[in-house]
Amino acid sequence: MVQADSGIRTEIDQVNRRFEEALEQGDAAAVGSVYTDDAVLLPPNGPMTNGRDAITKFWQGVMDMGLRGIELRTLSFVQDGDDAAHEIGTASLAIKPEGGEPMTDSVKYVVVWRREAAGEWRLAVDIWNGDS
């Protein structure tokens, strides 16, 4: 474990903003693009999802059920060598199911980040669960 480089933290924050914007725009392909090809998604009360394509389909399904936006807040960020890092945070989800009332939900999450050969940081492992 090493002290997080502020430039790397800035890059991770930019990827998080792209994730938020893609969800708000309903763009599952853009959401999926922030994950590694072999990423693992561990959603609450659901099966493990492996690979970018399956993760993209997962997020499309969640958006189809009414997820309209997300706000991520990083609480802890640790760089694990040159090409890995982990982040702990909280998120607020904006949900509006078709024909239903808008609501918000709060979750906590852990993300393992990996820098790919081209230098871009992507989510390699993503797990979250509800606050209630």
mmCIF file with all atom_site columns, C-alpha atoms in Angstrom:
data_model
loop_
_atom_site.group_PDB
_atom_site.id
_atom_site.type_symbol
_atom_site.label_atom_id
_atom_site.label_alt_id
_atom_site.label_comp_id
_atom_site.label_asym_id
_atom_site.label_entity_id
_atom_site.label_seq_id
_atom_site.pdbx_PDB_ins_code
_atom_site.Cartn_x
_atom_site.Cartn_y
_atom_site.Cartn_z
_atom_site.occupancy
_atom_site.B_iso_or_equiv
_atom_site.pdbx_formal_charge
_atom_site.auth_seq_id
_atom_site.auth_comp_id
_atom_site.auth_asym_id
_atom_site.auth_atom_id
_atom_site.pdbx_PDB_model_num
ATOM 1   C CA . MET A 1 1   ? 0.000   0.000   0.000   1.00 0.00 ? 1   MET A CA 1
ATOM 2   C CA . VAL A 1 2   ? 1.306   3.430   -0.942  1.00 0.00 ? 2   VAL A CA 1
ATOM 3   C CA . GLN A 1 3   ? 0.150   6.972   -0.454  1.00 0.00 ? 3   GLN A CA 1
ATOM 4   C CA . ALA A 1 4   ? -2.343  7.772   -3.206  1.00 0.00 ? 4   ALA A CA 1
ATOM 5   C CA . ASP A 1 5   ? -0.926  9.923   -5.978  1.00 0.00 ? 5   ASP A CA 1
ATOM 6   C CA . SER A 1 6   ? -3.151  13.000  -6.353  1.00 0.00 ? 6   SER A CA 1
ATOM 7   C CA . GLY A 1 7   ? -3.042  12.655  -10.148 1.00 0.00 ? 7   GLY A CA 1
ATOM 8   C CA . ILE A 1 8   ? -4.314  9.090   -9.924  1.00 0.00 ? 8   ILE A CA 1
ATOM 9   C CA . ARG A 1 9   ? -7.051  10.143  -7.513  1.00 0.00 ? 9   ARG A CA 1
ATOM 10  C CA . THR A 1 10  ? -8.082  12.828  -10.016 1.00 0.00 ? 10  THR A CA 1
ATOM 11  C CA . GLU A 1 11  ? -8.218  10.221  -12.810 1.00 0.00 ? 11  GLU A CA 1
ATOM 12  C CA . ILE A 1 12  ? -10.396 7.938   -10.651 1.00 0.00 ? 12  ILE A CA 1
ATOM 13  C CA . ASP A 1 13  ? -12.710 10.857  -9.806  1.00 0.00 ? 13  ASP A CA 1
ATOM 14  C CA . GLN A 1 14  ? -13.078 11.572  -13.542 1.00 0.00 ? 14  GLN A CA 1
ATOM 15  C CA . VAL A 1 15  ? -14.062 7.950   -14.212 1.00 0.00 ? 15  VAL A CA 1
ATOM 16  C CA . ASN A 1 16  ? -16.600 8.172   -11.383 1.00 0.00 ? 16  ASN A CA 1
ATOM 17  C CA . ARG A 1 17  ? -18.081 11.313  -12.972 1.00 0.00 ? 17  ARG A CA 1
ATOM 18  C CA . ARG A 1 18  ? -18.321 9.493   -16.353 1.00 0.00 ? 18  ARG A CA 1
ATOM 19  C CA . PHE A 1 19  ? -20.132 6.645   -14.580 1.00 0.00 ? 19  PHE A CA 1
ATOM 20  C CA . GLU A 1 20  ? -22.593 9.079   -12.979 1.00 0.00 ? 20  GLU A CA 1
ATOM 21  C CA . GLU A 1 21  ? -23.213 10.923  -16.261 1.00 0.00 ? 21  GLU A CA 1
ATOM 22  C CA . ALA A 1 22  ? -23.716 7.705   -18.223 1.00 0.00 ? 22  ALA A CA 1
ATOM 23  C CA . LEU A 1 23  ? -26.301 6.454   -15.724 1.00 0.00 ? 23  LEU A CA 1
ATOM 24  C CA . GLU A 1 24  ? -28.111 9.784   -15.761 1.00 0.00 ? 24  GLU A CA 1
ATOM 25  C CA . GLN A 1 25  ? -28.221 9.665   -19.581 1.00 0.00 ? 25  GLN A CA 1
ATOM 26  C CA . GLY A 1 26  ? -29.403 6.032   -19.582 1.00 0.00 ? 26  GLY A CA 1
ATOM 27  C CA . ASP A 1 27  ? -26.350 4.944   -21.586 1.00 0.00 ? 27  ASP A CA 1
ATOM 28  C CA . ALA A 1 28  ? -25.576 1.368   -20.501 1.00 0.00 ? 28  ALA A CA 1
ATOM 29  C CA . ALA A 1 29  ? -22.726 1.030   -23.019 1.00 0.00 ? 29  ALA A CA 1
ATOM 30  C CA . ALA A 1 30  ? -20.976 4.048   -21.495 1.00 0.00 ? 30  ALA A CA 1
ATOM 31  C CA . VAL A 1 31  ? -21.559 2.649   -18.000 1.00 0.00 ? 31  VAL A CA 1
ATOM 32  C CA . GLY A 1 32  ? -20.040 -0.671  -19.070 1.00 0.00 ? 32  GLY A CA 1
ATOM 33  C CA . SER A 1 33  ? -17.053 1.066   -20.637 1.00 0.00 ? 33  SER A CA 1
ATOM 34  C CA . VAL A 1 34  ? -15.656 2.045   -17.224 1.00 0.00 ? 34  VAL A CA 1
ATOM 35  C CA . TYR A 1 35  ? -15.199 -1.637  -16.285 1.00 0.00 ? 35  TYR A CA 1
ATOM 36  C CA . THR A 1 36  ? -12.327 -3.940  -17.253 1.00 0.00 ? 36  THR A CA 1
ATOM 37  C CA . ASP A 1 37  ? -13.104 -6.690  -19.765 1.00 0.00 ? 37  ASP A CA 1
ATOM 38  C CA . ASP A 1 38  ? -12.908 -9.275  -16.968 1.00 0.00 ? 38  ASP A CA 1
ATOM 39  C CA . ALA A 1 39  ? -14.552 -7.187  -14.228 1.00 0.00 ? 39  ALA A CA 1
ATOM 40  C CA . VAL A 1 40  ? -16.680 -8.768  -11.515 1.00 0.00 ? 40  VAL A CA 1
ATOM 41  C CA . LEU A 1 41  ? -19.877 -7.104  -10.285 1.00 0.00 ? 41  LEU A CA 1
ATOM 42  C CA . LEU A 1 42  ? -21.297 -8.240  -6.931  1.00 0.00 ? 42  LEU A CA 1
ATOM 43  C CA . PRO A 1 43  ? -24.741 -6.637  -6.582  1.00 0.00 ? 43  PRO A CA 1
ATOM 44  C CA . PRO A 1 44  ? -26.797 -7.087  -3.414  1.00 0.00 ? 44  PRO A CA 1
ATOM 45  C CA . ASN A 1 45  ? -29.279 -9.946  -3.454  1.00 0.00 ? 45  ASN A CA 1
ATOM 46  C CA . GLY A 1 46  ? -28.226 -10.981 -6.944  1.00 0.00 ? 46  GLY A CA 1
ATOM 47  C CA . PRO A 1 47  ? -25.826 -13.273 -8.726  1.00 0.00 ? 47  PRO A CA 1
ATOM 48  C CA . MET A 1 48  ? -22.208 -12.407 -9.396  1.00 0.00 ? 48  MET A CA 1
ATOM 49  C CA . THR A 1 49  ? -21.856 -10.866 -12.860 1.00 0.00 ? 49  THR A CA 1
ATOM 50  C CA . ASN A 1 50  ? -18.642 -11.465 -14.806 1.00 0.00 ? 50  ASN A CA 1
ATOM 51  C CA . GLY A 1 51  ? -17.269 -9.497  -17.756 1.00 0.00 ? 51  GLY A CA 1
ATOM 52  C CA . ARG A 1 52  ? -17.953 -6.104  -19.305 1.00 0.00 ? 52  ARG A CA 1
ATOM 53  C CA . ASP A 1 53  ? -20.708 -7.325  -21.637 1.00 0.00 ? 53  ASP A CA 1
ATOM 54  C CA . ALA A 1 54  ? -22.687 -8.969  -18.831 1.00 0.00 ? 54  ALA A CA 1
ATOM 55  C CA . ILE A 1 55  ? -22.150 -5.942  -16.594 1.00 0.00 ? 55  ILE A CA 1
ATOM 56  C CA . THR A 1 56  ? -23.440 -3.640  -19.343 1.00 0.00 ? 56  THR A CA 1
ATOM 57  C CA . LYS A 1 57  ? -26.584 -5.807  -19.608 1.00 0.00 ? 57  LYS A CA 1
ATOM 58  C CA . PHE A 1 58  ? -26.967 -5.717  -15.822 1.00 0.00 ? 58  PHE A CA 1
ATOM 59  C CA . TRP A 1 59  ? -26.889 -1.906  -15.749 1.00 0.00 ? 59  TRP A CA 1
ATOM 60  C CA . GLN A 1 60  ? -29.315 -1.718  -18.687 1.00 0.00 ? 60  GLN A CA 1
ATOM 61  C CA . GLY A 1 61  ? -31.732 -3.870  -16.685 1.00 0.00 ? 61  GLY A CA 1
ATOM 62  C CA . VAL A 1 62  ? -31.355 -1.673  -13.602 1.00 0.00 ? 62  VAL A CA 1
ATOM 63  C CA . MET A 1 63  ? -31.987 1.462   -15.678 1.00 0.00 ? 63  MET A CA 1
ATOM 64  C CA . ASP A 1 64  ? -35.015 -0.232  -17.271 1.00 0.00 ? 64  ASP A CA 1
ATOM 65  C CA . MET A 1 65  ? -36.364 -0.782  -13.730 1.00 0.00 ? 65  MET A CA 1
ATOM 66  C CA . GLY A 1 66  ? -36.108 2.931   -12.948 1.00 0.00 ? 66  GLY A CA 1
ATOM 67  C CA . LEU A 1 67  ? -32.573 3.918   -11.918 1.00 0.00 ? 67  LEU A CA 1
ATOM 68  C CA . ARG A 1 68  ? -32.235 7.483   -13.182 1.00 0.00 ? 68  ARG A CA 1
ATOM 69  C CA . GLY A 1 69  ? -29.070 8.707   -11.519 1.00 0.00 ? 69  GLY A CA 1
ATOM 70  C CA . ILE A 1 70  ? -26.373 8.159   -8.955  1.00 0.00 ? 70  ILE A CA 1
ATOM 71  C CA . GLU A 1 71  ? -24.144 10.398  -6.863  1.00 0.00 ? 71  GLU A CA 1
ATOM 72  C CA . LEU A 1 72  ? -20.900 8.776   -5.676  1.00 0.00 ? 72  LEU A CA 1
ATOM 73  C CA . ARG A 1 73  ? -18.973 10.056  -2.640  1.00 0.00 ? 73  ARG A CA 1
ATOM 74  C CA . THR A 1 74  ? -15.512 8.666   -2.026  1.00 0.00 ? 74  THR A CA 1
ATOM 75  C CA . LEU A 1 75  ? -14.729 8.230   1.673   1.00 0.00 ? 75  LEU A CA 1
ATOM 76  C CA . SER A 1 76  ? -11.412 6.426   1.363   1.00 0.00 ? 76  SER A CA 1
ATOM 77  C CA . PHE A 1 77  ? -9.007  5.908   -1.536  1.00 0.00 ? 77  PHE A CA 1
ATOM 78  C CA . VAL A 1 78  ? -5.820  3.850   -1.297  1.00 0.00 ? 78  VAL A CA 1
ATOM 79  C CA . GLN A 1 79  ? -3.369  3.174   -4.074  1.00 0.00 ? 79  GLN A CA 1
ATOM 80  C CA . ASP A 1 80  ? -2.117  -0.429  -4.054  1.00 0.00 ? 80  ASP A CA 1
ATOM 81  C CA . GLY A 1 81  ? 1.084   -0.169  -6.098  1.00 0.00 ? 81  GLY A CA 1
ATOM 82  C CA . ASP A 1 82  ? 1.341   1.359   -9.561  1.00 0.00 ? 82  ASP A CA 1
ATOM 83  C CA . ASP A 1 83  ? -1.615  -0.359  -11.229 1.00 0.00 ? 83  ASP A CA 1
ATOM 84  C CA . ALA A 1 84  ? -4.195  -1.023  -8.519  1.00 0.00 ? 84  ALA A CA 1
ATOM 85  C CA . ALA A 1 85  ? -6.215  0.941   -5.993  1.00 0.00 ? 85  ALA A CA 1
ATOM 86  C CA . HIS A 1 86  ? -9.302  0.525   -3.886  1.00 0.00 ? 86  HIS A CA 1
ATOM 87  C CA . GLU A 1 87  ? -12.053 2.939   -3.010  1.00 0.00 ? 87  GLU A CA 1
ATOM 88  C CA . ILE A 1 88  ? -14.689 2.907   -0.280  1.00 0.00 ? 88  ILE A CA 1
ATOM 89  C CA . GLY A 1 89  ? -17.655 5.213   -0.558  1.00 0.00 ? 89  GLY A CA 1
ATOM 90  C CA . THR A 1 90  ? -21.342 5.908   -0.356  1.00 0.00 ? 90  THR A CA 1
ATOM 91  C CA . ALA A 1 91  ? -23.846 6.606   -3.085  1.00 0.00 ? 91  ALA A CA 1
ATOM 92  C CA . SER A 1 92  ? -27.315 8.091   -3.435  1.00 0.00 ? 92  SER A CA 1
ATOM 93  C CA . LEU A 1 93  ? -29.488 6.486   -6.096  1.00 0.00 ? 93  LEU A CA 1
ATOM 94  C CA . ALA A 1 94  ? -32.309 8.360   -7.823  1.00 0.00 ? 94  ALA A CA 1
ATOM 95  C CA . ILE A 1 95  ? -35.039 5.888   -8.739  1.00 0.00 ? 95  ILE A CA 1
ATOM 96  C CA . LYS A 1 96  ? -38.238 6.513   -10.698 1.00 0.00 ? 96  LYS A CA 1
ATOM 97  C CA . PRO A 1 97  ? -40.005 3.281   -11.652 1.00 0.00 ? 97  PRO A CA 1
ATOM 98  C CA . GLU A 1 98  ? -42.452 3.592   -14.525 1.00 0.00 ? 98  GLU A CA 1
ATOM 99  C CA . GLY A 1 99  ? -45.801 4.572   -13.050 1.00 0.00 ? 99  GLY A CA 1
ATOM 100 C CA . GLY A 1 100 ? -44.259 4.901   -9.579  1.00 0.00 ? 100 GLY A CA 1
ATOM 101 C CA . GLU A 1 101 ? -43.178 7.689   -7.316  1.00 0.00 ? 101 GLU A CA 1
ATOM 102 C CA . PRO A 1 102 ? -39.598 8.973   -7.378  1.00 0.00 ? 102 PRO A CA 1
ATOM 103 C CA . MET A 1 103 ? -37.450 7.814   -4.487  1.00 0.00 ? 103 MET A CA 1
ATOM 104 C CA . THR A 1 104 ? -33.856 7.759   -3.352  1.00 0.00 ? 104 THR A CA 1
ATOM 105 C CA . ASP A 1 105 ? -31.825 4.947   -1.876  1.00 0.00 ? 105 ASP A CA 1
ATOM 106 C CA . SER A 1 106 ? -28.476 5.020   -0.101  1.00 0.00 ? 106 SER A CA 1
ATOM 107 C CA . VAL A 1 107 ? -25.762 2.401   -0.480  1.00 0.00 ? 107 VAL A CA 1
ATOM 108 C CA . LYS A 1 108 ? -22.162 1.850   0.526   1.00 0.00 ? 108 LYS A CA 1
ATOM 109 C CA . TYR A 1 109 ? -19.628 0.407   -1.888  1.00 0.00 ? 109 TYR A CA 1
ATOM 110 C CA . VAL A 1 110 ? -16.126 -0.921  -2.397  1.00 0.00 ? 110 VAL A CA 1
ATOM 111 C CA . VAL A 1 111 ? -14.405 -0.763  -5.779  1.00 0.00 ? 111 VAL A CA 1
ATOM 112 C CA . VAL A 1 112 ? -11.112 -2.346  -6.751  1.00 0.00 ? 112 VAL A CA 1
ATOM 113 C CA . TRP A 1 113 ? -9.529  -0.280  -9.515  1.00 0.00 ? 113 TRP A CA 1
ATOM 114 C CA . ARG A 1 114 ? -6.999  -1.523  -12.056 1.00 0.00 ? 114 ARG A CA 1
ATOM 115 C CA . ARG A 1 115 ? -4.906  0.496   -14.481 1.00 0.00 ? 115 ARG A CA 1
ATOM 116 C CA . GLU A 1 116 ? -5.002  -1.144  -17.893 1.00 0.00 ? 116 GLU A CA 1
ATOM 117 C CA . ALA A 1 117 ? -2.065  -1.414  -20.318 1.00 0.00 ? 117 ALA A CA 1
ATOM 118 C CA . ALA A 1 118 ? -3.154  1.754   -22.143 1.00 0.00 ? 118 ALA A CA 1
ATOM 119 C CA . GLY A 1 119 ? -3.006  3.636   -18.822 1.00 0.00 ? 119 GLY A CA 1
ATOM 120 C CA . GLU A 1 120 ? -6.736  4.111   -18.175 1.00 0.00 ? 120 GLU A CA 1
ATOM 121 C CA . TRP A 1 121 ? -8.173  3.250   -14.769 1.00 0.00 ? 121 TRP A CA 1
ATOM 122 C CA . ARG A 1 122 ? -11.199 0.943   -14.799 1.00 0.00 ? 122 ARG A CA 1
ATOM 123 C CA . LEU A 1 123 ? -13.328 -0.846  -12.229 1.00 0.00 ? 123 LEU A CA 1
ATOM 124 C CA . ALA A 1 124 ? -12.165 -4.454  -11.787 1.00 0.00 ? 124 ALA A CA 1
ATOM 125 C CA . VAL A 1 125 ? -14.397 -5.405  -8.834  1.00 0.00 ? 125 VAL A CA 1
ATOM 126 C CA . ASP A 1 126 ? -17.550 -3.545  -7.796  1.00 0.00 ? 126 ASP A CA 1
ATOM 127 C CA . ILE A 1 127 ? -19.613 -4.500  -4.740  1.00 0.00 ? 127 ILE A CA 1
ATOM 128 C CA . TRP A 1 128 ? -22.272 -2.567  -2.824  1.00 0.00 ? 128 TRP A CA 1
ATOM 129 C CA . ASN A 1 129 ? -25.129 -3.025  -0.386  1.00 0.00 ? 129 ASN A CA 1
ATOM 130 C CA . GLY A 1 130 ? -27.903 -0.962  1.067   1.00 0.00 ? 130 GLY A CA 1
ATOM 131 C CA . ASP A 1 131 ? -27.710 1.126   4.196   1.00 0.00 ? 131 ASP A CA 1
ATOM 132 C CA . SER A 1 132 ? -30.964 -0.232  5.607   1.00 0.00 ? 132 SER A CA 1
#
